[in-house]
Amino acid sequence: MEPLEQWYVLSGYVRFHQWLGFQPYRLASGRVSPFAALTLVQFLGVLVNLALIIYRRRCILYHCEAIGMVVDFIKLLTIGLSILVMYVELFRTRDNICGCWQLLYKAHQTLQRYGMVDQRRLTRVMRLYWWFVLGSLLYFVVNESYLYLCAEQMQTKRFYYILNIKLQQIIYPAILLDSYLRMTRAALEHHVGLLQCSEKLGSMRYMEFLAGKLNALKALYSDLFQASVALNEAYGRTYLIIYCKNYIHILSNSYWVVFWLLNNQRHHAARIISRLICRIILLGATFYINSCAMKSAQNLRHRLHTMNLGIQIKCRALFTRIESFLQQTQFESIQLTAGDFFDLNFSPILTIIFSVGAYISIFIQQAINQIDELKCNDYEKQC
């Protein structure tokens, strides 16, 4: 493996997603590795999986020979084209992905050079991420086994799982971006503490020395900003597609949950609720992580605004560098977006909540009116 892929923060992540076929190239150079052959194997695996299911049941979604085979062909074609588009997009954005990881690695080295890397935080973040990934995979395996063996629904959900694993892949850079922004703010707090001590001691020379150290923090922030730009260009459209797909599925699942509950079919409703909860958790985790990264950047900018003005007046060099740093944070504002359509904060989640609430309330109101009409018709027939 290349030096970037041997980085302990990235090594397990790279191996895991390369063997899944989600990253068939080297991060340091962008050169396609032998994992391109594995990508082809993954694609053929989907076709074999679908062929076995069709052979077993002769239909994937419906049990009607007249409609089912047409729907099966359309679904098969859709899955094949979707995976093809996913891999084309993967190779199209590889330069941005490689650039993002190289900048994050550079930021890590800068913080390590000054002894400001929080190893405990990094270890905790990595552990939580892998628990999240393994827990999701375990849920997928158990759910698929139940549907295939117990419920006798011989239909594939592989594309649904691929999208969720893809979502888990693209949130990891945002997690590290948030961690390094927090470490940058901690380094700034450390410098502010030293500046306050030097002010009490009256050491102007030491204050000027510390003012020069702010240039390293400026360069570090610039690297993190460039990493966020590369992250937006690499994964912005993917976030948008996943959000739209989950938005439609959440509305659809909410409809069927209410429908089956109104018809006293709790078993059907419970199965759909499990999918609904899974989608909401994954989507909520995605927006929470990206919101934390943007909030960390805002906290860093706010800390620069609240620095002691008395210290800045005493040291002209310090005042100049802080003003320059503030201007840099204003021009290089870290915003994580979904294809430049909206920011990845909690506003899209609120949109889903209000839409689902309005949708369900309208549906329940119409269902109650229909039930009342049926009762009236039955009463008139009896009369």
Short mmCIF file of C-alpha atoms in Angstrom, two decimals:
data_model
loop_
_atom_site.label_atom_id
_atom_site.label_comp_id
_atom_site.label_asym_id
_atom_site.label_seq_id
_atom_site.Cartn_x
_atom_site.Cartn_y
_atom_site.Cartn_z
CA MET A 1 0.00 0.00 0.00
CA GLU A 2 1.07 3.57 -0.62
CA PRO A 3 2.03 5.85 2.31
CA LEU A 4 -1.34 7.62 2.33
CA GLU A 5 -3.19 4.30 2.51
CA GLN A 6 -0.90 3.11 5.34
CA TRP A 7 -2.10 6.03 7.48
CA TYR A 8 -3.75 4.37 10.49
CA VAL A 9 -6.83 6.59 10.17
CA LEU A 10 -7.35 5.46 6.59
CA SER A 11 -5.88 1.97 6.22
CA GLY A 12 -8.87 -0.05 7.45
CA TYR A 13 -11.30 2.21 5.61
CA VAL A 14 -9.42 1.78 2.32
CA ARG A 15 -9.13 -2.00 2.61
CA PHE A 16 -12.80 -2.41 3.53
CA HIS A 17 -14.21 -0.34 0.66
CA GLN A 18 -11.70 -1.57 -1.90
CA TRP A 19 -12.73 -5.17 -1.30
CA LEU A 20 -16.37 -4.12 -1.59
CA GLY A 21 -15.55 -2.56 -4.97
CA PHE A 22 -16.35 1.03 -3.92
CA GLN A 23 -12.83 2.42 -4.34
CA PRO A 24 -10.95 0.60 -7.12
CA TYR A 25 -8.02 3.04 -7.32
CA ARG A 26 -5.09 4.33 -5.27
CA LEU A 27 -5.72 7.43 -3.17
CA ALA A 28 -2.24 8.93 -3.48
CA SER A 29 -2.05 8.87 -7.28
CA GLY A 30 -5.55 8.09 -8.52
CA ARG A 31 -4.12 5.18 -10.49
CA VAL A 32 -6.55 2.34 -11.08
CA SER A 33 -5.43 -0.73 -9.16
CA PRO A 34 -6.22 -4.43 -9.74
CA PHE A 35 -9.41 -3.78 -7.79
CA ALA A 36 -10.96 -2.71 -11.10
CA ALA A 37 -11.32 -6.44 -11.81
CA LEU A 38 -13.05 -6.82 -8.45
CA THR A 39 -15.49 -4.09 -9.48
CA LEU A 40 -16.45 -6.20 -12.50
CA VAL A 41 -16.87 -9.21 -10.21
CA GLN A 42 -19.22 -7.18 -7.99
CA PHE A 43 -21.30 -6.19 -11.00
CA LEU A 44 -21.50 -9.80 -12.20
CA GLY A 45 -22.44 -10.83 -8.67
CA VAL A 46 -25.55 -8.67 -8.90
CA LEU A 47 -26.57 -10.31 -12.16
CA VAL A 48 -26.01 -13.80 -10.74
CA ASN A 49 -28.02 -12.90 -7.64
CA LEU A 50 -30.93 -11.69 -9.73
CA ALA A 51 -30.73 -14.70 -12.07
CA LEU A 52 -30.97 -17.12 -9.14
CA ILE A 53 -33.99 -15.32 -7.72
CA ILE A 54 -35.75 -15.24 -11.09
CA TYR A 55 -34.98 -18.94 -11.60
CA ARG A 56 -36.35 -19.77 -8.14
CA ARG A 57 -39.57 -17.77 -8.26
CA ARG A 58 -39.71 -16.52 -11.87
CA CYS A 59 -40.56 -13.10 -10.48
CA ILE A 60 -38.95 -10.63 -8.11
CA LEU A 61 -41.70 -8.27 -7.08
CA TYR A 62 -45.05 -9.65 -8.22
CA HIS A 63 -46.46 -13.17 -8.43
CA CYS A 64 -48.38 -12.45 -11.61
CA GLU A 65 -46.98 -13.95 -14.82
CA ALA A 66 -48.65 -11.31 -17.01
CA ILE A 67 -47.28 -8.25 -15.20
CA GLY A 68 -44.47 -9.71 -13.13
CA MET A 69 -41.99 -10.55 -15.90
CA VAL A 70 -42.25 -7.06 -17.41
CA VAL A 71 -41.72 -5.46 -14.01
CA ASP A 72 -38.83 -7.83 -13.33
CA PHE A 73 -37.12 -6.87 -16.58
CA ILE A 74 -37.54 -3.16 -15.83
CA LYS A 75 -36.23 -3.64 -12.30
CA LEU A 76 -33.27 -5.68 -13.54
CA LEU A 77 -32.44 -3.02 -16.13
CA THR A 78 -32.79 -0.24 -13.54
CA ILE A 79 -30.45 -1.96 -11.08
CA GLY A 80 -27.86 -2.64 -13.77
CA LEU A 81 -27.93 0.93 -15.09
CA SER A 82 -27.86 2.39 -11.56
CA ILE A 83 -24.74 0.42 -10.64
CA LEU A 84 -23.11 1.37 -13.94
CA VAL A 85 -23.84 5.06 -13.27
CA MET A 86 -22.48 4.69 -9.74
CA TYR A 87 -19.14 3.37 -10.98
CA VAL A 88 -18.90 5.97 -13.77
CA GLU A 89 -19.47 8.67 -11.13
CA LEU A 90 -16.89 6.99 -8.90
CA PHE A 91 -14.16 7.27 -11.53
CA ARG A 92 -15.27 10.77 -12.56
CA THR A 93 -14.76 12.11 -9.03
CA ARG A 94 -11.60 10.19 -8.13
CA ASP A 95 -9.34 13.27 -8.50
CA ASN A 96 -11.47 15.20 -6.00
CA ILE A 97 -11.59 12.25 -3.60
CA CYS A 98 -7.82 11.77 -3.78
CA GLY A 99 -7.29 15.52 -3.27
CA CYS A 100 -9.61 15.56 -0.25
CA TRP A 101 -7.77 12.70 1.47
CA GLN A 102 -4.36 14.19 0.70
CA LEU A 103 -5.40 17.51 2.27
CA LEU A 104 -6.80 15.78 5.36
CA TYR A 105 -3.57 13.82 5.67
CA LYS A 106 -1.59 17.06 5.35
CA ALA A 107 -3.72 18.65 8.09
CA HIS A 108 -3.07 15.63 10.31
CA GLN A 109 0.68 15.94 9.77
CA THR A 110 0.58 19.68 10.56
CA LEU A 111 -1.27 19.08 13.82
CA GLN A 112 1.05 16.21 14.69
CA ARG A 113 4.10 18.40 14.08
CA TYR A 114 2.85 20.80 16.76
CA GLY A 115 1.71 18.03 19.09
CA MET A 116 -1.97 18.97 18.82
CA VAL A 117 -3.39 15.68 17.51
CA ASP A 118 -6.02 14.35 19.91
CA GLN A 119 -5.33 10.62 19.62
CA ARG A 120 -8.09 9.69 22.07
CA ARG A 121 -10.68 11.59 20.08
CA LEU A 122 -9.55 10.06 16.79
CA THR A 123 -9.63 6.56 18.28
CA ARG A 124 -13.10 7.13 19.72
CA VAL A 125 -14.44 8.53 16.44
CA MET A 126 -13.00 5.64 14.42
CA ARG A 127 -14.39 3.08 16.87
CA LEU A 128 -17.89 4.62 16.73
CA TYR A 129 -17.77 4.72 12.94
CA TRP A 130 -16.86 1.04 12.65
CA TRP A 131 -19.48 0.03 15.20
CA PHE A 132 -22.02 1.96 13.12
CA VAL A 133 -20.89 0.23 9.90
CA LEU A 134 -20.81 -3.28 11.39
CA GLY A 135 -24.16 -2.78 13.12
CA SER A 136 -25.77 -1.67 9.87
CA LEU A 137 -24.30 -4.62 7.96
CA LEU A 138 -25.50 -7.05 10.63
CA TYR A 139 -29.00 -5.57 10.38
CA PHE A 140 -28.96 -5.94 6.59
CA VAL A 141 -27.84 -9.58 6.77
CA VAL A 142 -30.45 -10.53 9.39
CA ASN A 143 -33.22 -8.67 7.56
CA GLU A 144 -32.36 -10.23 4.18
CA SER A 145 -32.12 -13.72 5.69
CA TYR A 146 -35.52 -13.32 7.34
CA LEU A 147 -37.18 -12.11 4.15
CA TYR A 148 -35.60 -14.84 2.05
CA LEU A 149 -36.06 -17.83 4.39
CA CYS A 150 -38.90 -17.08 6.80
CA ALA A 151 -41.15 -14.66 4.93
CA GLU A 152 -40.47 -16.44 1.61
CA GLN A 153 -40.02 -13.18 -0.28
CA MET A 154 -37.44 -14.21 -2.86
CA GLN A 155 -36.57 -10.69 -3.95
CA THR A 156 -33.28 -8.85 -3.94
CA LYS A 157 -32.56 -5.77 -1.89
CA ARG A 158 -28.92 -5.61 -2.93
CA PHE A 159 -29.14 -2.16 -4.50
CA TYR A 160 -30.75 -0.82 -1.31
CA TYR A 161 -27.81 -2.20 0.69
CA ILE A 162 -25.27 -0.83 -1.79
CA LEU A 163 -26.71 2.67 -1.40
CA ASN A 164 -26.57 2.45 2.39
CA ILE A 165 -22.97 1.20 2.35
CA LYS A 166 -22.12 4.02 -0.07
CA LEU A 167 -23.66 6.47 2.39
CA GLN A 168 -21.51 5.03 5.19
CA GLN A 169 -18.46 5.44 2.96
CA ILE A 170 -18.99 9.11 2.15
CA ILE A 171 -19.66 10.27 5.72
CA TYR A 172 -16.20 9.21 6.94
CA PRO A 173 -14.33 12.19 5.37
CA ALA A 174 -16.87 14.56 6.97
CA ILE A 175 -16.26 12.90 10.36
CA LEU A 176 -12.51 13.48 10.05
CA LEU A 177 -13.03 17.04 8.79
CA ASP A 178 -15.08 17.78 11.91
CA SER A 179 -12.39 16.20 14.14
CA TYR A 180 -9.55 18.24 12.61
CA LEU A 181 -11.57 21.46 12.81
CA ARG A 182 -12.10 20.79 16.52
CA MET A 183 -8.36 20.14 16.94
CA THR A 184 -7.60 23.39 15.11
CA ARG A 185 -9.86 25.25 17.51
CA ALA A 186 -8.14 23.53 20.45
CA ALA A 187 -4.77 24.64 19.04
CA LEU A 188 -6.11 28.20 18.79
CA GLU A 189 -7.28 28.04 22.41
CA HIS A 190 -3.81 26.86 23.39
CA HIS A 191 -2.23 29.83 21.60
CA VAL A 192 -4.68 32.23 23.25
CA GLY A 193 -3.74 30.85 26.66
CA LEU A 194 -0.04 31.35 25.92
CA LEU A 195 -0.73 34.90 24.70
CA GLN A 196 -2.54 35.73 27.93
CA CYS A 197 0.38 34.38 29.96
CA SER A 198 2.88 36.40 27.91
CA GLU A 199 0.76 39.53 28.42
CA LYS A 200 0.85 39.06 32.19
CA LEU A 201 4.62 38.56 32.03
CA GLY A 202 4.99 41.59 29.76
CA SER A 203 7.08 39.68 27.23
CA MET A 204 6.50 41.40 23.88
CA ARG A 205 9.09 39.26 22.17
CA TYR A 206 7.29 36.07 23.10
CA MET A 207 3.98 37.57 21.97
CA GLU A 208 5.48 38.31 18.55
CA PHE A 209 6.80 34.76 18.41
CA LEU A 210 3.34 33.38 19.18
CA ALA A 211 1.80 35.73 16.61
CA GLY A 212 4.02 34.14 13.98
CA LYS A 213 2.68 30.72 14.98
CA LEU A 214 -0.79 31.80 13.86
CA ASN A 215 0.39 31.50 10.26
CA ALA A 216 0.55 27.73 10.75
CA LEU A 217 -3.08 27.72 11.92
CA LYS A 218 -4.05 29.83 8.91
CA ALA A 219 -2.40 27.33 6.57
CA LEU A 220 -4.09 24.48 8.43
CA TYR A 221 -7.52 26.10 8.08
CA SER A 222 -6.86 26.71 4.39
CA ASP A 223 -6.08 23.01 3.87
CA LEU A 224 -9.29 22.03 5.65
CA PHE A 225 -11.28 24.48 3.53
CA GLN A 226 -9.80 23.04 0.33
CA ALA A 227 -10.64 19.57 1.64
CA SER A 228 -14.28 20.65 2.13
CA VAL A 229 -14.39 22.02 -1.44
CA ALA A 230 -13.05 18.73 -2.81
CA LEU A 231 -15.55 16.87 -0.62
CA ASN A 232 -18.45 18.88 -2.05
CA GLU A 233 -17.31 18.28 -5.62
CA ALA A 234 -16.79 14.56 -5.01
CA TYR A 235 -19.88 13.68 -2.99
CA GLY A 236 -22.30 16.59 -3.41
CA ARG A 237 -24.37 14.94 -6.14
CA THR A 238 -24.27 11.61 -4.34
CA TYR A 239 -25.71 13.26 -1.21
CA LEU A 240 -28.43 14.85 -3.34
CA ILE A 241 -29.40 11.56 -5.00
CA ILE A 242 -29.43 9.64 -1.72
CA TYR A 243 -31.49 12.37 -0.04
CA CYS A 244 -34.10 12.44 -2.84
CA LYS A 245 -34.32 8.65 -2.91
CA ASN A 246 -34.75 8.39 0.86
CA TYR A 247 -37.24 11.27 0.84
CA ILE A 248 -39.47 9.41 -1.63
CA HIS A 249 -39.09 6.10 0.23
CA ILE A 250 -39.87 7.68 3.60
CA LEU A 251 -43.08 9.18 2.20
CA SER A 252 -44.01 5.85 0.61
CA ASN A 253 -43.20 3.81 3.73
CA SER A 254 -45.13 6.24 5.94
CA TYR A 255 -48.17 5.84 3.68
CA TRP A 256 -48.07 2.05 3.84
CA VAL A 257 -47.51 1.99 7.60
CA VAL A 258 -50.65 4.08 8.17
CA PHE A 259 -52.54 2.09 5.53
CA TRP A 260 -51.80 -1.28 7.14
CA LEU A 261 -52.49 0.04 10.64
CA LEU A 262 -55.88 1.38 9.58
CA ASN A 263 -56.63 -2.05 8.11
CA ASN A 264 -55.50 -3.84 11.31
CA GLN A 265 -52.53 -5.49 9.59
CA ARG A 266 -49.91 -4.90 12.25
CA HIS A 267 -47.52 -7.55 10.92
CA HIS A 268 -47.20 -5.81 7.55
CA ALA A 269 -46.89 -2.41 9.24
CA ALA A 270 -44.12 -3.65 11.57
CA ARG A 271 -42.00 -4.89 8.65
CA ILE A 272 -42.28 -1.55 6.86
CA ILE A 273 -41.59 0.39 10.06
CA SER A 274 -38.22 -1.39 10.40
CA ARG A 275 -37.16 -0.15 6.95
CA LEU A 276 -38.52 3.31 7.71
CA ILE A 277 -36.56 3.57 10.97
CA CYS A 278 -33.37 2.37 9.25
CA ARG A 279 -33.68 5.01 6.54
CA ILE A 280 -34.39 7.78 9.05
CA ILE A 281 -31.42 6.79 11.24
CA LEU A 282 -28.96 6.67 8.33
CA LEU A 283 -30.19 9.95 6.86
CA GLY A 284 -30.24 11.64 10.28
CA ALA A 285 -26.69 10.46 11.03
CA THR A 286 -25.51 11.86 7.68
CA PHE A 287 -26.93 15.32 8.27
CA TYR A 288 -25.85 15.34 11.91
CA ILE A 289 -22.21 14.63 10.99
CA ASN A 290 -22.10 17.29 8.29
CA SER A 291 -23.84 19.80 10.57
CA CYS A 292 -21.21 19.16 13.26
CA ALA A 293 -18.41 19.86 10.76
CA MET A 294 -19.96 23.19 9.72
CA LYS A 295 -20.65 24.11 13.34
CA SER A 296 -17.01 23.42 14.26
CA ALA A 297 -15.91 25.85 11.53
CA GLN A 298 -18.34 28.46 12.88
CA ASN A 299 -17.03 27.97 16.43
CA LEU A 300 -13.48 28.53 15.22
CA ARG A 301 -14.49 31.77 13.50
CA HIS A 302 -16.44 32.87 16.59
CA ARG A 303 -13.39 32.26 18.81
CA LEU A 304 -11.30 34.54 16.62
CA HIS A 305 -13.93 37.27 16.99
CA THR A 306 -13.94 36.97 20.78
CA MET A 307 -10.19 37.20 21.33
CA ASN A 308 -9.04 39.77 23.89
CA LEU A 309 -8.71 43.11 22.11
CA GLY A 310 -6.25 44.36 24.72
CA ILE A 311 -3.68 41.75 23.74
CA GLN A 312 -4.08 42.64 20.07
CA ILE A 313 -3.52 46.36 20.73
CA LYS A 314 -0.28 45.70 22.59
CA CYS A 315 1.17 43.64 19.73
CA ARG A 316 0.79 45.07 16.24
CA ALA A 317 1.92 41.84 14.54
CA LEU A 318 -0.68 39.85 16.47
CA PHE A 319 -3.45 42.28 15.51
CA THR A 320 -2.51 42.07 11.82
CA ARG A 321 -2.42 38.28 11.78
CA ILE A 322 -5.71 37.89 13.61
CA GLU A 323 -7.43 40.29 11.21
CA SER A 324 -5.95 38.37 8.30
CA PHE A 325 -7.16 35.10 9.82
CA LEU A 326 -10.67 36.53 10.27
CA GLN A 327 -10.81 37.68 6.66
CA GLN A 328 -9.64 34.26 5.56
CA THR A 329 -12.43 32.51 7.49
CA GLN A 330 -14.98 34.88 5.94
CA PHE A 331 -13.80 34.29 2.37
CA GLU A 332 -13.13 30.58 2.92
CA SER A 333 -16.32 29.65 4.72
CA ILE A 334 -16.67 25.88 5.12
CA GLN A 335 -20.08 24.80 3.85
CA LEU A 336 -20.96 21.20 3.03
CA THR A 337 -23.70 21.03 0.39
CA ALA A 338 -25.69 18.49 -1.60
CA GLY A 339 -24.74 19.44 -5.14
CA ASP A 340 -24.98 23.18 -4.29
CA PHE A 341 -28.76 22.80 -3.86
CA PHE A 342 -28.91 22.97 -0.06
CA ASP A 343 -26.62 22.82 2.95
CA LEU A 344 -26.25 19.51 4.77
CA ASN A 345 -27.75 20.77 8.02
CA PHE A 346 -31.00 19.87 9.77
CA SER A 347 -33.27 21.91 7.46
CA PRO A 348 -33.75 19.04 4.95
CA ILE A 349 -34.62 16.71 7.85
CA LEU A 350 -37.28 19.18 9.02
CA THR A 351 -38.61 19.26 5.46
CA ILE A 352 -39.05 15.48 5.59
CA ILE A 353 -40.74 15.64 9.01
CA PHE A 354 -43.24 18.33 7.98
CA SER A 355 -43.92 16.62 4.63
CA VAL A 356 -44.55 13.24 6.26
CA GLY A 357 -46.74 14.83 8.93
CA ALA A 358 -48.85 16.70 6.37
CA TYR A 359 -49.01 13.65 4.09
CA ILE A 360 -50.16 11.30 6.86
CA SER A 361 -52.71 13.78 8.25
CA ILE A 362 -54.30 14.24 4.80
CA PHE A 363 -54.33 10.49 4.21
CA ILE A 364 -55.92 9.73 7.60
CA GLN A 365 -58.55 12.43 7.06
CA GLN A 366 -59.48 10.99 3.66
CA ALA A 367 -59.48 7.43 5.02
CA ILE A 368 -61.85 8.41 7.86
CA ASN A 369 -64.18 10.14 5.39
CA GLN A 370 -64.20 7.03 3.19
CA ILE A 371 -64.97 4.82 6.19
CA ASP A 372 -67.88 7.11 7.14
CA GLU A 373 -69.18 6.96 3.55
CA LEU A 374 -69.01 3.15 3.56
CA LYS A 375 -70.92 3.02 6.85
CA CYS A 376 -73.57 5.36 5.45
CA ASN A 377 -73.92 3.23 2.31
CA ASP A 378 -74.29 0.06 4.38
CA TYR A 379 -76.94 1.75 6.53
CA GLU A 380 -78.88 2.88 3.45
CA LYS A 381 -78.78 -0.64 2.00
CA GLN A 382 -80.14 -2.07 5.24
CA CYS A 383 -82.94 0.48 5.22
#
